[in-house]
Coordinates of C-alpha atoms in Angstrom, one line a residue:
M1 CA 20.9 -14.3 -21.9
T2 CA 23.0 -16.5 -20.0
K3 CA 22.2 -19.5 -17.3
A4 CA 23.3 -17.4 -14.9
A5 CA 21.2 -16.8 -11.7
V6 CA 20.0 -13.3 -10.8
E7 CA 20.9 -12.2 -7.1
W8 CA 18.8 -9.4 -5.4
V9 CA 19.7 -8.6 -1.8
I10 CA 17.0 -7.5 -0.2
N11 CA 18.2 -5.5 2.3
G12 CA 21.7 -5.5 1.3
S13 CA 24.0 -1.6 2.3
G14 CA 23.2 0.6 0.3
G15 CA 20.3 -0.8 -1.5
S16 CA 16.8 -0.5 -1.4
P17 CA 14.5 -3.1 -0.4
H18 CA 11.6 -2.2 -2.7
S19 CA 9.9 -3.8 -5.7
A20 CA 7.8 -3.7 -8.4
I21 CA 6.2 -6.8 -10.5
M22 CA 4.7 -6.3 -13.7
G23 CA 2.6 -7.9 -16.5
G24 CA 0.0 -8.5 -18.2
V25 CA -3.5 -11.2 -17.0
G26 CA -1.5 -14.9 -17.3
S27 CA 2.2 -13.5 -17.7
G28 CA 3.3 -15.0 -14.0
K29 CA 4.0 -11.8 -12.2
T30 CA 1.6 -13.4 -9.4
R31 CA 4.3 -16.5 -9.0
T32 CA 6.8 -14.6 -9.5
A33 CA 5.8 -12.6 -6.4
V34 CA 5.0 -15.4 -4.2
A35 CA 8.1 -17.2 -5.4
M36 CA 9.9 -14.4 -4.5
L37 CA 8.3 -13.8 -0.8
K38 CA 8.4 -17.6 0.2
A39 CA 12.5 -17.0 -0.3
I40 CA 12.0 -13.8 2.0
R41 CA 9.8 -15.5 4.8
S42 CA 12.5 -18.3 4.3
R43 CA 15.4 -16.4 5.4
A44 CA 13.7 -13.9 7.9
A45 CA 10.8 -14.1 10.2
V46 CA 9.8 -10.5 8.9
P47 CA 5.6 -9.4 9.3
F48 CA 4.1 -9.2 6.6
L49 CA 0.5 -6.8 5.3
A50 CA -1.0 -7.7 2.6
F51 CA -3.2 -6.0 0.3
D52 CA -5.4 -8.2 -2.0
F53 CA -7.5 -7.3 -4.0
K54 CA -8.0 -10.6 -5.8
G55 CA -8.5 -12.4 -3.0
D56 CA -6.6 -15.4 -4.3
L57 CA -3.1 -14.6 -2.1
G58 CA -4.0 -16.7 0.8
T59 CA -6.5 -19.3 1.6
D60 CA -10.1 -20.3 0.7
G61 CA -12.3 -22.3 2.0
E62 CA -11.8 -24.7 -1.1
G63 CA -7.8 -24.6 -0.1
K64 CA -7.3 -22.5 -3.2
G65 CA -5.0 -19.6 -3.3
Y66 CA -1.3 -18.9 -2.9
G67 CA -1.5 -20.1 0.5
L68 CA 0.4 -16.6 2.0
D69 CA -1.0 -16.5 4.8
K70 CA 0.1 -20.3 5.7
V71 CA 3.5 -19.3 4.7
F72 CA 3.5 -16.0 6.9
G73 CA 1.4 -17.4 9.9
A74 CA -1.0 -14.0 8.4
T75 CA -4.6 -14.1 9.6
V76 CA -7.0 -13.2 6.0
I77 CA -9.4 -10.3 7.4
Q78 CA -12.5 -9.0 4.5
P79 CA -13.8 -6.1 5.7
P80 CA -16.8 -5.2 5.9
R81 CA -17.6 -8.8 6.9
A82 CA -15.3 -8.5 9.6
A83 CA -13.3 -5.3 10.9
I84 CA -9.9 -4.7 10.7
P85 CA -8.9 -4.8 14.0
L86 CA -6.5 -1.6 13.6
N87 CA -6.8 1.5 16.0
V88 CA -5.9 3.4 12.5
L89 CA -6.1 7.2 13.3
A90 CA -3.7 6.5 16.8
L91 CA -2.0 9.3 17.8
K92 CA 1.8 9.5 18.1
S93 CA 1.2 11.8 20.9
S94 CA -1.8 14.2 21.9
D95 CA 0.3 17.8 21.5
D96 CA -1.6 20.6 19.1
I97 CA 0.9 20.1 16.2
T98 CA 0.6 16.4 16.2
I99 CA -3.0 16.7 16.2
T100 CA -3.2 19.0 13.4
E101 CA -1.2 17.0 11.2
S102 CA -2.8 14.1 11.8
A103 CA -5.4 15.8 10.7
V104 CA -4.2 17.5 7.6
R105 CA -2.7 14.4 6.8
F106 CA -6.4 12.5 7.1
R107 CA -7.8 15.0 4.5
E108 CA -5.0 14.4 2.4
S109 CA -6.3 10.7 2.1
F110 CA -9.9 11.4 1.8
A111 CA -9.7 13.3 -0.8
R112 CA -7.7 10.4 -3.3
L113 CA -10.3 8.2 -3.3
K114 CA -13.3 8.6 -6.5
G115 CA -15.5 11.2 -5.6
S116 CA -14.2 13.1 -3.4
T117 CA -12.6 16.1 -4.4
L118 CA -12.3 18.2 -2.2
E119 CA -12.9 22.1 -2.4
A120 CA -11.6 25.1 0.5
K121 CA -14.6 25.3 2.2
Q122 CA -14.8 21.5 1.9
K123 CA -11.1 20.9 3.7
S124 CA -11.7 23.7 5.7
A125 CA -15.0 21.9 6.9
L126 CA -12.9 18.4 7.3
T127 CA -10.0 19.4 9.2
D128 CA -11.9 20.9 11.9
A129 CA -13.3 17.8 12.0
V130 CA -11.2 15.7 12.2
E131 CA -9.1 17.6 14.7
T132 CA -11.9 18.1 17.3
A133 CA -12.8 14.7 16.8
L134 CA -9.1 13.4 17.6
R135 CA -9.0 15.5 20.7
A136 CA -12.4 14.3 22.0
N137 CA -12.2 11.1 21.6
E138 CA -9.3 7.9 22.4
P139 CA -9.6 5.7 20.1
C140 CA -11.1 8.1 17.7
E141 CA -12.9 6.2 15.1
L142 CA -14.1 7.2 11.3
Y143 CA -17.6 7.4 13.0
H144 CA -16.8 10.6 14.8
V145 CA -15.7 12.3 12.0
R146 CA -18.6 11.3 10.4
D147 CA -20.4 12.7 13.5
M148 CA -18.4 16.0 14.0
L149 CA -18.1 16.6 10.6
R150 CA -22.1 16.8 10.3
Q151 CA -21.8 19.5 13.4
V152 CA -19.0 21.7 11.3
Y153 CA -21.8 21.1 8.1
A154 CA -24.4 22.4 9.8
Q155 CA -22.8 25.3 11.6
R156 CA -21.5 26.7 8.5
N157 CA -25.1 26.1 7.0
M158 CA -23.0 24.1 4.3
T159 CA -25.2 21.4 2.7
E160 CA -24.8 17.6 1.8
D161 CA -22.1 17.8 -0.9
G162 CA -19.5 14.5 -2.1
A163 CA -17.5 15.0 0.4
S164 CA -20.0 14.1 3.8
A165 CA -21.6 11.5 1.0
A166 CA -18.7 9.6 1.3
L167 CA -17.6 9.5 4.8
E168 CA -21.5 9.2 5.2
D169 CA -20.9 5.5 3.0
I170 CA -17.6 5.0 4.2
C171 CA -19.3 5.2 7.4
R172 CA -22.3 2.7 6.7
F173 CA -19.9 -0.3 7.5
P174 CA -17.4 -0.8 10.3
L175 CA -14.2 -1.2 8.7
F176 CA -11.8 -0.5 11.6
A177 CA -12.3 -1.5 15.1
P178 CA -9.5 0.1 17.2
T179 CA -8.8 -3.5 19.6
L180 CA -4.5 -3.1 18.4
S181 CA -2.1 0.0 18.4
P182 CA -0.2 0.5 15.3
A183 CA 2.9 -1.4 17.7
E184 CA 0.8 -4.2 17.8
F185 CA -0.7 -4.4 14.9
F186 CA 2.3 -4.0 12.7
S187 CA 3.6 -6.5 14.8
Q188 CA 1.8 -9.4 13.1
S189 CA 1.0 -10.1 10.0
W190 CA -2.2 -10.3 7.6
I191 CA -3.7 -10.2 4.6
I192 CA -7.2 -7.2 3.9
R193 CA -8.8 -8.9 1.0
L194 CA -10.8 -6.3 -0.7
P195 CA -11.9 -8.3 -4.1
Q196 CA -14.5 -6.1 -6.1
E197 CA -17.7 -6.7 -3.9
V198 CA -15.9 -4.7 -1.5
P199 CA -17.3 -0.8 -2.1
E200 CA -14.7 1.0 -3.9
V201 CA -14.8 4.0 -1.3
S202 CA -14.7 1.2 1.5
R203 CA -11.6 -0.5 -0.5
G204 CA -9.9 3.0 -1.4
I205 CA -10.8 4.7 2.5
I206 CA -9.3 1.3 3.5
V207 CA -5.8 1.0 1.4
N208 CA -5.5 4.7 2.7
L209 CA -5.5 4.9 5.6
M210 CA -3.7 1.8 6.5
L211 CA -1.2 2.9 4.2
D212 CA -0.6 6.1 6.7
A213 CA -0.7 4.4 9.8
L214 CA 2.2 2.3 8.8
D215 CA 3.8 5.2 7.7
N216 CA 3.6 6.9 10.8
Y217 CA 4.6 3.7 12.7
L218 CA 7.5 2.9 11.1
N219 CA 8.9 6.6 10.4
S220 CA 8.7 7.1 14.3
L221 CA 11.3 4.2 15.0
P222 CA 15.0 4.6 15.2
D223 CA 16.9 3.3 12.5
A224 CA 16.5 -0.4 11.8
P225 CA 20.3 -2.4 12.9
M226 CA 22.4 -3.6 11.2
E227 CA 23.3 -7.4 11.0
D228 CA 26.8 -8.0 10.6
G229 CA 27.4 -4.4 9.4
Q230 CA 26.0 -5.2 5.8
H231 CA 22.2 -6.5 5.7
R232 CA 19.8 -4.1 7.7
S233 CA 17.0 -5.7 10.0
L234 CA 13.6 -5.8 8.0
R235 CA 10.3 -4.8 10.2
S236 CA 7.7 -4.4 7.8
L237 CA 6.5 -6.1 4.2
C238 CA 4.1 -4.9 2.5
V239 CA 2.6 -6.5 -0.6
I240 CA -0.1 -4.7 -2.9
D241 CA -1.6 -6.8 -5.7
E242 CA -3.2 -5.2 -8.5
A243 CA -2.1 -2.2 -7.4
H244 CA -3.0 0.0 -10.9
R245 CA -6.1 -0.2 -8.5
I246 CA -4.8 2.8 -6.4
L247 CA -1.3 3.7 -8.5
G248 CA -2.2 7.3 -10.5
S249 CA -4.3 8.6 -7.1
K250 CA -0.4 10.1 -5.6
L251 CA -1.4 9.0 -2.3
P252 CA 1.8 10.7 -0.2
S253 CA 1.8 7.8 2.2
L254 CA 2.7 5.0 -0.8
S255 CA 5.7 7.5 -2.2
S256 CA 6.9 8.2 2.1
L257 CA 6.9 5.0 2.5
I258 CA 9.1 3.7 -0.4
R259 CA 11.5 7.4 -0.3
M260 CA 11.7 7.2 3.9
S261 CA 11.1 3.9 5.3
R262 CA 14.2 2.2 3.9
S263 CA 16.2 2.8 7.2
K264 CA 13.2 1.6 8.9
G265 CA 13.3 -1.8 8.1
G266 CA 10.6 -1.1 5.4
A267 CA 10.0 -3.5 2.3
V268 CA 7.0 -2.0 -0.4
M269 CA 6.1 -4.5 -3.3
L270 CA 3.8 -3.8 -6.4
I271 CA 2.5 -6.0 -8.2
S272 CA 0.3 -4.3 -11.0
Q273 CA -0.1 -4.4 -14.5
S274 CA 1.7 -2.0 -16.9
P275 CA 4.3 0.3 -16.5
D276 CA 1.6 1.9 -17.5
D277 CA 0.3 2.1 -14.4
F278 CA 2.7 4.5 -12.9
S279 CA 2.9 6.9 -15.3
G280 CA 0.4 8.9 -13.4
E281 CA 2.2 9.4 -10.3
K282 CA 3.3 12.6 -8.8
D283 CA 7.1 11.2 -7.7
E284 CA 9.1 8.8 -9.9
F285 CA 9.3 5.7 -7.0
L286 CA 9.6 3.1 -9.4
S287 CA 13.5 4.7 -9.3
E288 CA 14.0 4.4 -5.5
M289 CA 13.7 0.6 -6.7
G290 CA 15.9 -1.8 -5.8
L291 CA 14.0 -4.4 -8.3
V292 CA 11.6 -3.6 -11.0
G293 CA 10.6 -6.6 -13.0
A294 CA 8.1 -6.6 -16.1
F295 CA 6.3 -9.9 -17.9
G296 CA 4.4 -9.3 -21.4
S297 CA 2.1 -6.9 -21.7
N298 CA 1.2 -3.7 -24.3
A299 CA 2.6 -0.8 -22.7
K300 CA 3.0 1.9 -23.9
P301 CA 6.7 2.6 -25.6
N302 CA 7.5 5.5 -23.5
A303 CA 6.7 4.1 -20.8
V304 CA 8.6 0.7 -20.6
N305 CA 11.5 2.9 -21.9
R306 CA 11.6 5.3 -19.0
I307 CA 12.2 2.4 -16.9
F308 CA 13.7 -0.2 -18.4
G309 CA 15.6 1.7 -21.1
K310 CA 15.3 1.9 -25.2
G311 CA 14.7 -0.9 -27.2
V312 CA 12.9 -2.8 -24.4
A313 CA 9.3 -4.1 -26.3
L314 CA 7.3 -5.7 -23.4
S315 CA 5.1 -7.1 -26.1
K316 CA 7.4 -9.6 -28.3
L317 CA 8.1 -11.2 -24.7
P318 CA 7.8 -14.9 -24.6
T319 CA 5.8 -17.0 -21.3
G320 CA 7.6 -17.1 -18.1
Q321 CA 10.6 -14.7 -19.5
C322 CA 10.3 -11.0 -18.3
V323 CA 12.6 -8.2 -18.2
I324 CA 14.7 -6.3 -15.3
K325 CA 16.0 -3.4 -13.7
L326 CA 18.9 -3.2 -10.3
R327 CA 19.0 -0.2 -9.1
G328 CA 22.4 0.6 -9.5
E329 CA 23.2 -1.4 -12.9
E330 CA 23.2 0.9 -16.0
G331 CA 20.8 -1.1 -18.0
S332 CA 18.5 -4.0 -17.9
R333 CA 18.5 -7.5 -19.1
K334 CA 15.9 -10.7 -20.0
V335 CA 15.7 -13.6 -17.6
V336 CA 13.3 -16.6 -17.4
S337 CA 11.3 -16.6 -14.1
W338 CA 9.9 -19.5 -14.7
Q339 CA 9.2 -22.1 -17.4
K340 CA 6.2 -24.4 -17.8
G341 CA 6.4 -28.4 -16.4

């Protein structure tokens, strides 16, 4: 290990703007991620969207927390106490193909919720319900989908099941209010607090649908311009803290954002506990990350070696040190991320 600083250009030509920071409890992963976010904000007025499962990225009522709401000028929302002001089911156009694509996408996101596995009949019923709701309502809200699903089930003599019960639970709370279009919403900065007291099904559908909406929005835009021919303009910075809560559910929108949003000015940061968290993903999208860093943890050797190379042992890392891998470099390296005092 040398005293040379490590530089990662988030929007450099030919690079990747995405990152993953991992580490056990108390390892300093969140502290490091917050320092990186502050450095990004000091150089670019990029809109910021954070999913905060611990509730400490912003500032609480006692002035505690990491204060990213102040850094980014972000609005902090904790549903269902307050509805997220996003038309989350907005359509890019009203033609039949777009409506069907949107219905299938909703179905696939819904199917990733815990306890809502869909069989063939349920898939057909939900897809038809979403299509009909989207055609009949502008803006279309979740309760429109629920009401239409009730009708479809009644018409087909289907009894209540896990899928319909999950949608009923989702609609018990006003999670979204279609106040802002995706363009309006994602041009501002937000911290979405999703602590443990928020019902799991609510947390799941919020993350799934908002990532869908962000992916749809970004990929509907022309490519972001290249400033000075070397640095691509950033349009969106999406952060998922405690990302292990959603990793493994194979969210198509998360994979799409990581694989497709670079040219659109999108950047994704995942903060999680261990390389093991990524083992259940269908896509090896860690290979698409511009920067991957891991602090001390008891991660399985196979997961660590797959990401950082053979011989790396995270369990032996001293406090404040991490192993990083930059895209395009063959090997990994140890760095001092922070020091006490």
